[in-house]
Amino acid sequence: MFRPRLSSLPNGSALQNCKPPASSSVFGSSRYTRHHARFHSTQADVQASRVQVELSQNRKPRPDPANLSFGKVFTDHMLTIPWKASSGWGAPQIHPYRPFSLEPSVGVFHYAQCLFEGLKAYRDETGKVTLFRPDMNMERMNTSAQRIALPAFNGDEVIELLKQLIRLDKDWIPNVPGYSLYIRPTMIGSQPVIGIAPPSEALLFVICSPVGPYYPEGFKPVALYGTTEYSRAAPGGIGAYKLGANYAAGLIAQKEAAKKGYVQNLWLHGPEHHVTEVGTMNAFAVFKRPDGTTEIATPPLDGMILPGITRDSVLNIARDHVAGKYKIAGLPDKLVVSERQMTMREVKEAAQSGSLVEFFGTGTAAVISPVNKIGYLGEDIQIPTGPDGMGPVSRPIWQQLVGIQTGIIQHPWSVVVVE
Amino acid sequence: MFRPRLSSLPNGSALQNCKPPASSSVFGSSRYTRHHARFHSTQADVQASRVQVELSQNRKPRPDPANLSFGKVFTDHMLTIPWKASSGWGAPQIHPYRPFSLEPSVGVFHYAQCLFEGLKAYRDETGKVTLFRPDMNMERMNTSAQRIALPAFNGDEVIELLKQLIRLDKDWIPNVPGYSLYIRPTMIGSQPVIGIAPPSEALLFVICSPVGPYYPEGFKPVALYGTTEYSRAAPGGIGAYKLGANYAAGLIAQKEAAKKGYVQNLWLHGPEHHVTEVGTMNAFAVFKRPDGTTEIATPPLDGMILPGITRDSVLNIARDHVAGKYKIAGLPDKLVVSERQMTMREVKEAAQSGSLVEFFGTGTAAVISPVNKIGYLGEDIQIPTGPDGMGPVSRPIWQQLVGIQTGIIQHPWSVVVVE
């Protein structure tokens, strides 16, 4: 069993010349332009300086880290920012964690006017607290909002408010390696009218939940069921947006995969069964090519793939390695990084011929989730994994990524919340 | 301008031999089998006899029918039925209309665990109150629930509870012809956990809103924009289910159609631009064929089309007419009823050659919504409409349908709530 030994990761010495990745945007345009373009002059944007803070008078007991299960326990405080079409964003409020009172007619109950983000705050041994690439979450959240006619907002101001919220509840981050605080920004349509129209009222809120390591016992490769009965996304649809609507519709495929004895499902698309996503994660495959190079490949952002922040980080780390900007010990030198379509036929043939090196999912919760088997059209495709559960490409990338996330490797992706 | 004169509709004399349509199900299997099959013996189903009624002590003023706008005003009472995975459905509660208190972590805010139905209660001149085919709504609601791993329930018991609720608030149905009470059954996932899994708690609730006629000034044909930028549904997706998720994702297409000067959008599918739905309604076209017959056509229930109850009723009325079981005055004798694919090319060519007789949408809110124009790839396809806004096939079908709905024509589809 492999337990991450972060102290043995490459240390700060190599990082003096570390630069932000060439493209810090997976969306292809500046978030500043986008965030501000849609505001009329009469509408207020989110302003962190207007925040009203109501401290909790009844601090809850901290949960025992050993018994944490994902997303069931929430910290003492939360952030709420109301929006109205007529006036824009109201004063942000940080207040005790408590239920919402909502009319039965609000849009989120009827028309799935909801979207979310997920990111983590990490605390290192010295007490320093950091967030990982929160600007990417804010950018994607704005993109999601636009897709379902919910309001845009200034992501930098919300990051400032996230920091204030996390500082208030920072002692909820368990003081145990591998633990973190999961931050869940959410937006819902809250107009109390059942006519179908873009909502004229909305609520942005953020709740926080302490979480343990995804693999407390070391990496455990998962078996996937290649879903051909259901589809996750289609051209012109919502697959590229982090909308609640993608998740409700996906549960049944996960349920059926579990019934067949698999841990998760692998979403396939079209008659050629293109690989798209692994459950709620992005999909990566690694191939050994005839010319001696190693290819790390993931489906392109063609409108059906969620622009994952871990996906983007994996691609950037691999590309910086290839470009020689930022060498990662253990990664093959002759590495080719591809965003391209791959069919199940290709994956299957590569597995049979021995040229499939590994297959994994990426996401905020698990970071990297190795796969050891794909059930496809009645047979099981076996995928190689190393003795530690990982593969030769995902292992060094994971070490680098987790090193940055936990603050052991200094990097501009890491945003300081508490010094 | 055409104002419906229901008193001139075919009266009861032709209705003595009226039978329920051959197939009363659009879903192909008995709802009784489906509703009960998924319950374990330890889980309680919905039982109307367990209802707890709390009467409102503050009856609200009835709105002025002249100023009603859709879905903004709700009656004095509502129905709520809680569900837990461990115990099944709890005691139904009819209580004053009031907000819900829900934890910020419940599934409906994050993962679009929501679905709904819409049906209407009508009151005739004698005070008799009826519902139109409520069994179809309950059946579809169960089908929707199953698609996103929400619980099934006994539809007959919920109909019984709907009747109790409507009886309590029956004086909210405006005493004006063309008005009705819109009933909105809804189900949401209410488990306060942000892990993505089938919800272990849910809430079925029903709210009621008095509504006016969709076309108070007579039929007003609408201009549609043929949407090629977005898609509503895809094979393996959720298009055939009345889930909130379909509606959030559709708003933007509606918004862009409006920006281009059209009233609604027409959903097209695939490279051949198959006609699928009209905004949130089913789509119908009527063609004059070379052999002298008239064809009324709508896309088949191929998994991408919502199985509309008005759609099914229109098809049944037309088929009963063709079969001679139930002749409708004014409908062509040589009528052919088709559930089949149609491409925009076919619609456009038929419009140009003069063989397109009419095009309309069907749904609970508008019943039948005639179309006079379709903007498609930069040009406008003109669709004929009669002087009253309707066409020669939709007009007699609409009269029959509204006659049944309002109780002027006796029919088994009409379910008595108050004698």
PDB file of C-alpha atoms in Angstrom, chain A residues 70-72 74 78 97-105 107-116 146-149 182 184-188 191-199 205 207 209 229-238 243-255 267 280, chain B residues 70-72 74 78 97-105 107-116 146-149 182 184-188 191-199 205 207 209 229-238 243-255 267 280:
ATOM      1  CA  PHE A  70     -17.663  13.319   2.591  1.00  0.00           C
ATOM      2  CA  GLY A  71     -19.973  16.328   2.697  1.00  0.00           C
ATOM      3  CA  LYS A  72     -22.103  15.536   5.734  1.00  0.00           C
ATOM      4  CA  PHE A  74     -20.429  21.705   7.701  1.00  0.00           C
ATOM      5  CA  MET A  78     -21.447  30.240   5.490  1.00  0.00           C
ATOM      6  CA  TYR A  97     -24.593  27.921   8.970  1.00  0.00           C
ATOM      7  CA  ARG A  98     -28.364  27.581   8.882  1.00  0.00           C
ATOM      8  CA  PRO A  99     -31.270  26.445   6.706  1.00  0.00           C
ATOM      9  CA  PHE A 100     -32.722  28.567   3.941  1.00  0.00           C
ATOM     10  CA  SER A 101     -36.363  29.564   3.982  1.00  0.00           C
ATOM     11  CA  LEU A 102     -37.594  29.380   0.387  1.00  0.00           C
ATOM     12  CA  GLU A 103     -41.031  29.640  -1.189  1.00  0.00           C
ATOM     13  CA  PRO A 104     -42.228  26.355  -2.755  1.00  0.00           C
ATOM     14  CA  SER A 105     -42.439  28.184  -6.098  1.00  0.00           C
ATOM     15  CA  GLY A 107     -37.042  28.180  -9.719  1.00  0.00           C
ATOM     16  CA  VAL A 108     -34.470  25.841  -8.219  1.00  0.00           C
ATOM     17  CA  PHE A 109     -37.230  23.426  -7.108  1.00  0.00           C
ATOM     18  CA  HIS A 110     -38.903  23.312 -10.519  1.00  0.00           C
ATOM     19  CA  TYR A 111     -36.408  24.097 -13.258  1.00  0.00           C
ATOM     20  CA  ALA A 112     -33.033  22.984 -11.910  1.00  0.00           C
ATOM     21  CA  GLN A 113     -31.694  26.508 -11.733  1.00  0.00           C
ATOM     22  CA  CYS A 114     -28.574  25.441  -9.868  1.00  0.00           C
ATOM     23  CA  LEU A 115     -24.850  25.144 -10.392  1.00  0.00           C
ATOM     24  CA  PHE A 116     -21.875  24.595  -8.165  1.00  0.00           C
ATOM     25  CA  GLN A 146     -24.406  32.200 -18.185  1.00  0.00           C
ATOM     26  CA  ARG A 147     -25.473  28.856 -19.681  1.00  0.00           C
ATOM     27  CA  ILE A 148     -28.672  28.760 -17.606  1.00  0.00           C
ATOM     28  CA  ALA A 149     -29.409  32.487 -17.515  1.00  0.00           C
ATOM     29  CA  TYR A 182     -13.910  21.316   0.918  1.00  0.00           C
ATOM     30  CA  ARG A 184     -18.755  24.414  -2.105  1.00  0.00           C
ATOM     31  CA  PRO A 185     -19.815  27.618  -3.912  1.00  0.00           C
ATOM     32  CA  THR A 186     -23.368  27.236  -5.233  1.00  0.00           C
ATOM     33  CA  MET A 187     -25.841  29.391  -7.104  1.00  0.00           C
ATOM     34  CA  ILE A 188     -29.606  28.872  -7.242  1.00  0.00           C
ATOM     35  CA  GLN A 191     -37.543  33.751  -7.908  1.00  0.00           C
ATOM     36  CA  PRO A 192     -40.906  32.597  -6.486  1.00  0.00           C
ATOM     37  CA  VAL A 193     -42.684  32.242  -9.838  1.00  0.00           C
ATOM     38  CA  ILE A 194     -43.344  29.019 -11.772  1.00  0.00           C
ATOM     39  CA  GLY A 195     -43.499  30.671 -15.176  1.00  0.00           C
ATOM     40  CA  ILE A 196     -40.479  29.440 -17.153  1.00  0.00           C
ATOM     41  CA  ALA A 197     -38.168  32.416 -17.645  1.00  0.00           C
ATOM     42  CA  PRO A 198     -34.658  33.566 -16.740  1.00  0.00           C
ATOM     43  CA  PRO A 199     -34.798  34.047 -12.961  1.00  0.00           C
ATOM     44  CA  PHE A 205     -23.914  30.751  -1.327  1.00  0.00           C
ATOM     45  CA  ILE A 207     -20.670  26.195   2.508  1.00  0.00           C
ATOM     46  CA  SER A 209     -17.074  20.826   4.893  1.00  0.00           C
ATOM     47  CA  GLU A 229     -27.292   2.824 -22.323  1.00  0.00           C
ATOM     48  CA  TYR A 230     -27.163   6.456 -21.215  1.00  0.00           C
ATOM     49  CA  SER A 231     -25.307   9.479 -22.444  1.00  0.00           C
ATOM     50  CA  ARG A 232     -23.875  12.237 -20.262  1.00  0.00           C
ATOM     51  CA  ALA A 233     -23.708  15.021 -22.837  1.00  0.00           C
ATOM     52  CA  ALA A 234     -24.303  15.842 -26.478  1.00  0.00           C
ATOM     53  CA  PRO A 235     -23.352  18.612 -28.901  1.00  0.00           C
ATOM     54  CA  GLY A 236     -25.290  21.777 -28.087  1.00  0.00           C
ATOM     55  CA  GLY A 237     -26.030  20.502 -24.589  1.00  0.00           C
ATOM     56  CA  ILE A 238     -24.697  21.317 -21.115  1.00  0.00           C
ATOM     57  CA  LEU A 243     -24.614  22.494 -13.637  1.00  0.00           C
ATOM     58  CA  GLY A 244     -26.641  20.436 -11.208  1.00  0.00           C
ATOM     59  CA  ALA A 245     -28.550  19.155 -14.223  1.00  0.00           C
ATOM     60  CA  ASN A 246     -25.574  17.038 -15.351  1.00  0.00           C
ATOM     61  CA  TYR A 247     -25.406  15.302 -11.998  1.00  0.00           C
ATOM     62  CA  ALA A 248     -29.066  14.359 -11.437  1.00  0.00           C
ATOM     63  CA  ALA A 249     -29.135  12.708 -14.852  1.00  0.00           C
ATOM     64  CA  GLY A 250     -25.916  10.777 -14.197  1.00  0.00           C
ATOM     65  CA  LEU A 251     -26.921   9.032 -10.968  1.00  0.00           C
ATOM     66  CA  ILE A 252     -28.780   6.233 -12.687  1.00  0.00           C
ATOM     67  CA  ALA A 253     -25.734   5.214 -14.746  1.00  0.00           C
ATOM     68  CA  GLN A 254     -23.649   5.141 -11.585  1.00  0.00           C
ATOM     69  CA  LYS A 255     -26.344   3.061  -9.881  1.00  0.00           C
ATOM     70  CA  TRP A 267     -19.284   7.797 -20.091  1.00  0.00           C
ATOM     71  CA  THR A 280     -17.875  12.834 -12.322  1.00  0.00           C
TER      72      THR A 280
ATOM     73  CA  PHE B  70     -49.064  32.812 -14.714  1.00  0.00           C
ATOM     74  CA  GLY B  71     -47.735  31.121 -11.599  1.00  0.00           C
ATOM     75  CA  LYS B  72     -47.225  34.077  -9.279  1.00  0.00           C
ATOM     76  CA  PHE B  74     -50.778  30.480  -4.925  1.00  0.00           C
ATOM     77  CA  MET B  78     -50.489  22.932  -0.260  1.00  0.00           C
ATOM     78  CA  TYR B  97     -49.013  27.509   1.825  1.00  0.00           C
ATOM     79  CA  ARG B  98     -45.672  28.420   3.362  1.00  0.00           C
ATOM     80  CA  PRO B  99     -41.917  28.417   2.707  1.00  0.00           C
ATOM     81  CA  PHE B 100     -39.765  25.337   3.121  1.00  0.00           C
ATOM     82  CA  SER B 101     -36.858  25.340   5.527  1.00  0.00           C
ATOM     83  CA  LEU B 102     -34.050  23.398   3.855  1.00  0.00           C
ATOM     84  CA  GLU B 103     -30.390  22.852   4.718  1.00  0.00           C
ATOM     85  CA  PRO B 104     -27.984  24.504   2.249  1.00  0.00           C
ATOM     86  CA  SER B 105     -26.573  21.027   1.531  1.00  0.00           C
ATOM     87  CA  GLY B 107     -29.476  17.641  -3.192  1.00  0.00           C
ATOM     88  CA  VAL B 108     -31.949  19.839  -5.033  1.00  0.00           C
ATOM     89  CA  PHE B 109     -29.644  22.880  -4.623  1.00  0.00           C
ATOM     90  CA  HIS B 110     -26.559  21.077  -5.921  1.00  0.00           C
ATOM     91  CA  TYR B 111     -27.540  18.248  -8.233  1.00  0.00           C
ATOM     92  CA  ALA B 112     -30.864  19.287  -9.762  1.00  0.00           C
ATOM     93  CA  GLN B 113     -32.777  16.544  -8.026  1.00  0.00           C
ATOM     94  CA  CYS B 114     -36.129  17.927  -9.083  1.00  0.00           C
ATOM     95  CA  LEU B 115     -39.021  17.090 -11.375  1.00  0.00           C
ATOM     96  CA  PHE B 116     -42.529  18.365 -11.818  1.00  0.00           C
ATOM     97  CA  GLN B 146     -37.058   6.755 -11.665  1.00  0.00           C
ATOM     98  CA  ARG B 147     -34.772   8.472 -14.204  1.00  0.00           C
ATOM     99  CA  ILE B 148     -32.996  10.498 -11.508  1.00  0.00           C
ATOM    100  CA  ALA B 149     -33.134   7.938  -8.691  1.00  0.00           C
ATOM    101  CA  TYR B 182     -53.056  25.117 -12.345  1.00  0.00           C
ATOM    102  CA  ARG B 184     -48.066  21.820  -9.823  1.00  0.00           C
ATOM    103  CA  PRO B 185     -46.912  18.492  -8.321  1.00  0.00           C
ATOM    104  CA  THR B 186     -43.154  18.601  -7.662  1.00  0.00           C
ATOM    105  CA  MET B 187     -40.556  16.267  -6.203  1.00  0.00           C
ATOM    106  CA  ILE B 188     -37.167  17.292  -4.822  1.00  0.00           C
ATOM    107  CA  GLN B 191     -30.975  14.790   1.716  1.00  0.00           C
ATOM    108  CA  PRO B 192     -28.571  17.222   3.436  1.00  0.00           C
ATOM    109  CA  VAL B 193     -25.372  15.655   2.045  1.00  0.00           C
ATOM    110  CA  ILE B 194     -23.260  16.913  -0.865  1.00  0.00           C
ATOM    111  CA  GLY B 195     -21.822  13.520  -1.758  1.00  0.00           C
ATOM    112  CA  ILE B 196     -23.241  12.572  -5.169  1.00  0.00           C
ATOM    113  CA  ALA B 197     -25.550   9.608  -4.637  1.00  0.00           C
ATOM    114  CA  PRO B 198     -29.205   8.667  -5.031  1.00  0.00           C
ATOM    115  CA  PRO B 199     -30.990  10.770  -2.405  1.00  0.00           C
ATOM    116  CA  PHE B 205     -45.232  18.637  -2.799  1.00  0.00           C
ATOM    117  CA  ILE B 207     -48.967  23.841  -5.009  1.00  0.00           C
ATOM    118  CA  SER B 209     -52.160  28.656  -8.775  1.00  0.00           C
ATOM    119  CA  GLU B 229     -26.912  26.330 -31.723  1.00  0.00           C
ATOM    120  CA  TYR B 230     -28.266  24.340 -28.790  1.00  0.00           C
ATOM    121  CA  SER B 231     -29.859  20.948 -28.459  1.00  0.00           C
ATOM    122  CA  ARG B 232     -32.658  20.053 -26.061  1.00  0.00           C
ATOM    123  CA  ALA B 233     -32.108  16.313 -25.860  1.00  0.00           C
ATOM    124  CA  ALA B 234     -30.026  13.458 -27.215  1.00  0.00           C
ATOM    125  CA  PRO B 235     -30.212   9.656 -27.335  1.00  0.00           C
ATOM    126  CA  GLY B 236     -29.550   8.225 -23.867  1.00  0.00           C
ATOM    127  CA  GLY B 237     -30.349  11.575 -22.265  1.00  0.00           C
ATOM    128  CA  ILE B 238     -33.307  12.933 -20.306  1.00  0.00           C
ATOM    129  CA  LEU B 243     -37.165  16.910 -15.128  1.00  0.00           C
ATOM    130  CA  GLY B 244     -36.188  20.387 -14.039  1.00  0.00           C
ATOM    131  CA  ALA B 245     -32.857  19.746 -15.765  1.00  0.00           C
ATOM    132  CA  ASN B 246     -34.474  20.010 -19.215  1.00  0.00           C
ATOM    133  CA  TYR B 247     -35.889  23.434 -18.429  1.00  0.00           C
ATOM    134  CA  ALA B 248     -32.829  25.186 -16.952  1.00  0.00           C
ATOM    135  CA  ALA B 249     -30.821  24.215 -20.019  1.00  0.00           C
ATOM    136  CA  GLY B 250     -33.523  25.434 -22.405  1.00  0.00           C
ATOM    137  CA  LEU B 251     -33.857  29.005 -21.117  1.00  0.00           C
ATOM    138  CA  ILE B 252     -30.920  30.323 -23.084  1.00  0.00           C
ATOM    139  CA  ALA B 253     -32.325  29.134 -26.415  1.00  0.00           C
ATOM    140  CA  GLN B 254     -35.611  30.842 -25.575  1.00  0.00           C
ATOM    141  CA  LYS B 255     -33.735  34.009 -24.628  1.00  0.00           C
ATOM    142  CA  TRP B 267     -35.812  22.548 -31.012  1.00  0.00           C
ATOM    143  CA  THR B 280     -41.707  23.569 -23.808  1.00  0.00           C
TER     144      THR B 280
END
